[in-house]
Tab-separated table of C-alpha atoms in Angstrom:
chain	number	residue	atom	x	y	z
A	1221	GLU	CA	10.202	-7.641	11.751
A	1222	ILE	CA	9.516	-8.691	8.183
A	1223	VAL	CA	12.311	-7.852	5.762
A	1224	LEU	CA	11.372	-7.068	2.177
A	1225	THR	CA	14.067	-7.582	-0.446
A	1226	GLN	CA	13.565	-5.911	-3.806
A	1227	SER	CA	15.326	-6.819	-7.022
A	1228	PRO	CA	16.937	-5.652	-9.104
A	1229	ALA	CA	18.327	-2.549	-7.409
A	1230	THR	CA	18.309	-0.727	-10.745
A	1231	LEU	CA	16.447	-1.458	-13.951
A	1232	SER	CA	17.639	0.338	-17.097
A	1233	LEU	CA	14.951	0.364	-19.774
A	1234	SER	CA	13.682	2.450	-22.659
A	1235	PRO	CA	10.232	4.044	-22.949
A	1236	GLY	CA	7.766	1.501	-24.308
A	1237	GLU	CA	9.536	-1.459	-22.736
A	1238	ARG	CA	8.073	-3.721	-20.071
A	1239	ALA	CA	9.350	-3.411	-16.491
A	1240	THR	CA	9.202	-6.309	-14.047
A	1241	LEU	CA	10.083	-5.568	-10.408
A	1242	SER	CA	10.339	-8.168	-7.664
A	1243	CYS	CA	9.730	-8.038	-3.910
A	1244	ARG	CA	10.438	-11.000	-1.637
A	1245	ALA	CA	9.295	-11.137	1.994
A	1246	SER	CA	11.229	-12.884	4.776
A	1247	GLN	CA	7.932	-14.321	6.090
A	1248	ARG	CA	4.590	-14.972	4.477
A	1249	VAL	CA	2.450	-11.842	4.237
A	1250	ALA	CA	-0.545	-13.346	2.383
A	1251	THR	CA	-1.529	-10.561	-0.030
A	1252	HIS	CA	-0.919	-7.716	2.416
A	1253	LEU	CA	1.563	-5.966	0.170
A	1254	GLY	CA	1.543	-2.612	-1.560
A	1255	TRP	CA	3.678	-0.800	-4.116
A	1256	TYR	CA	4.613	2.885	-4.216
A	1257	GLN	CA	6.180	5.136	-6.813
A	1258	HIS	CA	8.562	7.811	-5.539
A	1259	LYS	CA	10.012	10.640	-7.570
A	1260	PRO	CA	12.664	13.100	-6.293
A	1261	GLY	CA	11.132	16.030	-4.452
A	1262	GLN	CA	7.678	14.465	-4.397
A	1263	ALA	CA	5.708	12.409	-1.924
A	1264	PRO	CA	5.443	8.668	-2.566
A	1265	ARG	CA	2.312	7.588	-4.408
A	1266	LEU	CA	0.395	4.403	-3.677
A	1267	LEU	CA	0.069	2.364	-6.880
A	1268	ILE	CA	-1.070	-1.097	-5.791
A	1269	TYR	CA	-2.499	-2.476	-2.555
A	1270	ASP	CA	-3.408	-5.984	-1.450
A	1271	ALA	CA	-0.835	-7.240	-3.964
A	1272	SER	CA	-2.941	-6.688	-7.071
A	1273	THR	CA	-5.534	-3.914	-6.634
A	1274	ARG	CA	-4.750	-0.633	-8.353
A	1275	ALA	CA	-5.215	2.449	-6.205
A	1276	THR	CA	-7.565	5.194	-7.340
A	1277	GLY	CA	-6.442	6.877	-10.539
A	1278	ILE	CA	-3.563	4.515	-11.278
A	1279	PRO	CA	-3.239	3.657	-14.980
A	1280	ALA	CA	-3.916	0.116	-16.134
A	1281	ARG	CA	-0.316	-0.326	-17.323
A	1282	PHE	CA	0.582	-0.895	-13.654
A	1283	SER	CA	-0.257	-4.350	-12.348
A	1284	GLY	CA	0.692	-6.367	-9.308
A	1285	SER	CA	0.727	-10.062	-8.576
A	1286	GLY	CA	1.869	-12.569	-6.005
A	1287	SER	CA	1.059	-13.894	-2.576
A	1288	GLY	CA	2.880	-15.385	0.363
A	1289	THR	CA	6.495	-14.304	-0.022
A	1290	ASP	CA	6.960	-13.441	-3.710
A	1291	PHE	CA	5.452	-10.425	-5.420
A	1292	THR	CA	5.819	-8.666	-8.739
A	1293	LEU	CA	5.023	-5.190	-10.006
A	1294	THR	CA	4.743	-4.989	-13.778
A	1295	ILE	CA	4.641	-1.838	-15.883
A	1296	SER	CA	3.473	-3.067	-19.259
A	1297	SER	CA	4.850	-0.237	-21.400
A	1298	LEU	CA	6.991	2.430	-19.755
A	1299	GLU	CA	5.917	6.034	-20.165
A	1300	PRO	CA	8.446	8.858	-19.625
A	1301	GLU	CA	6.777	9.735	-16.305
A	1302	ASP	CA	7.267	6.192	-14.963
A	1303	PHE	CA	11.009	6.538	-14.421
A	1304	ALA	CA	11.250	6.670	-10.635
A	1305	ILE	CA	12.001	4.555	-7.581
A	1306	TYR	CA	9.497	1.879	-6.600
A	1307	TYR	CA	9.035	0.517	-3.086
A	1308	CYS	CA	7.066	-2.419	-1.791
A	1309	GLN	CA	5.535	-2.301	1.698
A	1310	GLN	CA	3.951	-4.998	3.856
A	1311	ARG	CA	1.094	-4.482	6.291
A	1312	SER	CA	0.782	-8.067	7.445
A	1313	ASN	CA	2.806	-7.831	10.640
A	1314	TRP	CA	3.744	-4.919	12.878
A	1315	PRO	CA	5.803	-2.904	12.220
A	1316	PRO	CA	4.959	-2.070	8.636
A	1317	THR	CA	8.146	-2.289	6.586
A	1318	PHE	CA	9.368	-1.162	3.192
A	1319	GLY	CA	11.747	-2.745	0.735
A	1320	GLN	CA	14.917	-0.881	-0.134
A	1321	GLY	CA	13.577	0.182	-3.517
A	1322	THR	CA	14.126	-0.472	-7.230
A	1323	LYS	CA	15.199	2.438	-9.398
A	1324	VAL	CA	13.758	2.370	-12.907
A	1325	GLU	CA	16.012	4.538	-15.035
A	1326	ILE	CA	16.098	5.519	-18.680
A	1327	LYS	CA	18.475	3.400	-20.738
B	687	HIS	CA	-9.867	15.961	-1.928
B	688	VAL	CA	-7.561	14.644	0.779
B	689	GLN	CA	-4.614	16.909	1.491
B	690	LEU	CA	-1.807	16.813	4.053
B	691	VAL	CA	0.299	19.962	4.315
B	692	GLN	CA	3.479	19.861	6.341
B	693	SER	CA	5.588	22.544	7.970
B	694	GLY	CA	8.770	23.734	6.330
B	695	ALA	CA	12.406	22.771	6.347
B	696	GLU	CA	14.422	23.065	9.546
B	697	VAL	CA	18.078	23.069	10.550
B	698	LYS	CA	18.897	21.755	14.014
B	699	LYS	CA	22.020	21.337	16.106
B	700	PRO	CA	23.007	17.902	17.398
B	701	GLY	CA	21.275	17.224	20.683
B	702	ALA	CA	18.363	19.530	19.893
B	703	SER	CA	14.730	18.589	19.274
B	704	MET	CA	12.581	18.943	16.165
B	705	LYS	CA	8.829	19.243	15.756
B	706	VAL	CA	7.125	18.844	12.388
B	707	SER	CA	3.429	19.475	11.782
B	708	CYS	CA	0.977	17.958	9.310
B	709	LYS	CA	-2.358	19.694	8.685
B	710	ALA	CA	-5.087	17.533	7.189
B	711	SER	CA	-8.089	18.465	5.097
B	712	GLY	CA	-10.635	16.776	2.851
B	713	TYR	CA	-11.659	13.918	5.141
B	714	THR	CA	-12.998	13.202	8.626
B	715	PHE	CA	-9.812	13.622	10.638
B	716	SER	CA	-10.840	11.500	13.606
B	717	ASN	CA	-11.661	8.496	11.407
B	718	TYR	CA	-8.008	7.988	10.569
B	719	GLY	CA	-4.596	8.174	12.092
B	720	ILE	CA	-1.295	9.544	10.885
B	721	SER	CA	1.854	7.584	10.272
B	722	TRP	CA	5.231	9.245	9.990
B	723	VAL	CA	7.795	7.961	7.499
B	724	ARG	CA	11.278	9.323	6.923
B	725	GLN	CA	13.871	9.052	4.201
B	726	ALA	CA	17.509	9.763	4.933
B	727	PRO	CA	19.702	10.958	2.041
B	728	GLY	CA	20.289	8.131	-0.414
B	729	GLN	CA	18.269	5.716	1.704
B	730	GLY	CA	14.871	4.067	1.518
B	731	LEU	CA	11.672	4.713	3.428
B	732	GLU	CA	11.551	4.090	7.181
B	733	TRP	CA	8.275	3.903	9.109
B	734	MET	CA	8.587	5.780	12.406
B	735	GLY	CA	5.238	5.294	14.071
B	736	TRP	CA	1.513	5.965	14.066
B	737	ILE	CA	-0.993	7.915	16.081
B	738	SER	CA	-4.757	7.545	16.115
B	739	ALA	CA	-6.558	10.847	15.624
B	740	TYR	CA	-9.581	9.235	17.297
B	741	ASN	CA	-8.134	8.476	20.727
B	742	GLY	CA	-4.424	9.337	20.615
B	743	ASP	CA	-3.200	5.747	20.751
B	744	THR	CA	0.341	5.438	19.464
B	745	ASN	CA	2.694	2.777	18.104
B	746	TYR	CA	6.321	3.749	17.719
B	747	ALA	CA	9.135	2.006	15.893
B	748	GLN	CA	11.277	0.199	18.410
B	749	ASN	CA	14.490	1.978	17.423
B	750	LEU	CA	12.922	5.375	18.211
B	751	GLN	CA	11.257	4.518	21.518
B	752	GLY	CA	12.097	7.121	24.136
B	753	ARG	CA	13.055	9.795	21.601
B	754	VAL	CA	9.831	10.219	19.669
B	755	THR	CA	6.418	11.637	20.533
B	756	MET	CA	3.476	11.877	18.151
B	757	THR	CA	0.443	13.968	18.977
B	758	THR	CA	-2.671	15.287	17.275
B	759	ASP	CA	-4.848	18.350	17.757
B	760	THR	CA	-8.356	17.526	16.531
B	761	SER	CA	-9.480	21.157	16.803
B	762	THR	CA	-6.990	22.152	14.100
B	763	ARG	CA	-6.852	18.763	12.324
B	764	THR	CA	-3.099	18.703	12.760
B	765	GLY	CA	-0.639	15.976	13.623
B	766	TYR	CA	2.760	16.577	15.164
B	767	LEU	CA	6.013	14.634	15.218
B	768	GLU	CA	8.585	15.468	17.868
B	769	LEU	CA	12.015	13.862	17.869
B	770	ARG	CA	14.554	14.609	20.598
B	771	SER	CA	18.323	14.215	21.067
B	772	LEU	CA	18.965	14.644	17.360
B	773	THR	CA	22.088	13.320	15.669
B	774	SER	CA	23.293	13.574	12.093
B	775	ASP	CA	21.614	10.204	11.464
B	776	ASP	CA	18.265	11.970	11.881
B	777	THR	CA	18.899	14.177	8.840
B	778	ALA	CA	16.050	13.179	6.547
B	779	VAL	CA	12.879	14.171	4.782
B	780	TYR	CA	9.985	13.498	7.146
B	781	TYR	CA	6.615	12.589	5.642
B	782	CYS	CA	3.224	12.263	7.244
B	783	ALA	CA	0.721	9.878	5.689
B	784	ARG	CA	-2.892	9.039	6.324
B	785	ASP	CA	-3.207	5.647	7.962
B	786	ASP	CA	-6.402	4.225	9.418
B	787	SER	CA	-4.938	1.581	11.708
B	788	GLY	CA	-1.190	1.801	12.168
B	789	LEU	CA	-0.809	-1.254	9.973
B	790	SER	CA	-2.201	-0.129	6.665
B	791	TYR	CA	-1.303	1.277	3.302
B	792	PHE	CA	-0.558	4.982	2.939
B	793	ASP	CA	-2.937	6.441	0.397
B	794	SER	CA	-2.256	10.140	0.985
B	795	TRP	CA	1.014	11.792	1.929
B	796	GLY	CA	2.272	15.187	2.944
B	797	GLN	CA	4.820	16.933	0.771
B	798	GLY	CA	7.658	16.162	3.161
B	799	ALA	CA	9.764	18.326	5.476
B	800	LEU	CA	13.552	18.284	5.275
B	801	VAL	CA	15.227	18.339	8.670
B	802	THR	CA	18.983	18.809	8.624
B	803	VAL	CA	20.997	18.113	11.767
B	804	SER	CA	24.332	19.848	11.611
B	805	SER	CA	26.689	21.637	13.939
């Protein structure tokens, strides 16, 4: 199965700062990669699919890029509600797999 | 709008079975399937498997083969996850998510159901 490795494990930033999260795949996945936001006690929320397409209702401060094995989620200016855990997920090869997550915490 | 509503929290003994439900609304149920994803305490997200609501086809994660059964009831628009021979490693929040193919993105999720396995 494809292993997704996210870095860093934790990102400590202040509101208004830019967040850059990385996801690296053990095999090429083309652009079949999505990003989710997960807050405690809530269901995960799809932010980005196909590497760079924002899901319905997702603010423009969230953007995704990459293809092949290296992907990036960027939050251009952190809002208080953006502090959460972010997961990448590939749908290129069965089984679908998730990265281990990056926690974005308030500095 | 699309909504998935799951059954409530459960406590189970080791060796017992669990069954979680996921009732869908707001879309044509048979046009999609349901994937199940779990999150153990302090861990990440683990995909468990998928069932087609159209024809009942299933794909299960290899590490759960033989212990897991996913079903749907189209008359009530409900999906079910059954997991048998529970151990403490199965303590987790179990989520259902809408999934059209078994290899897709998950655009709508249930609220999660905490299952605790403890003697």
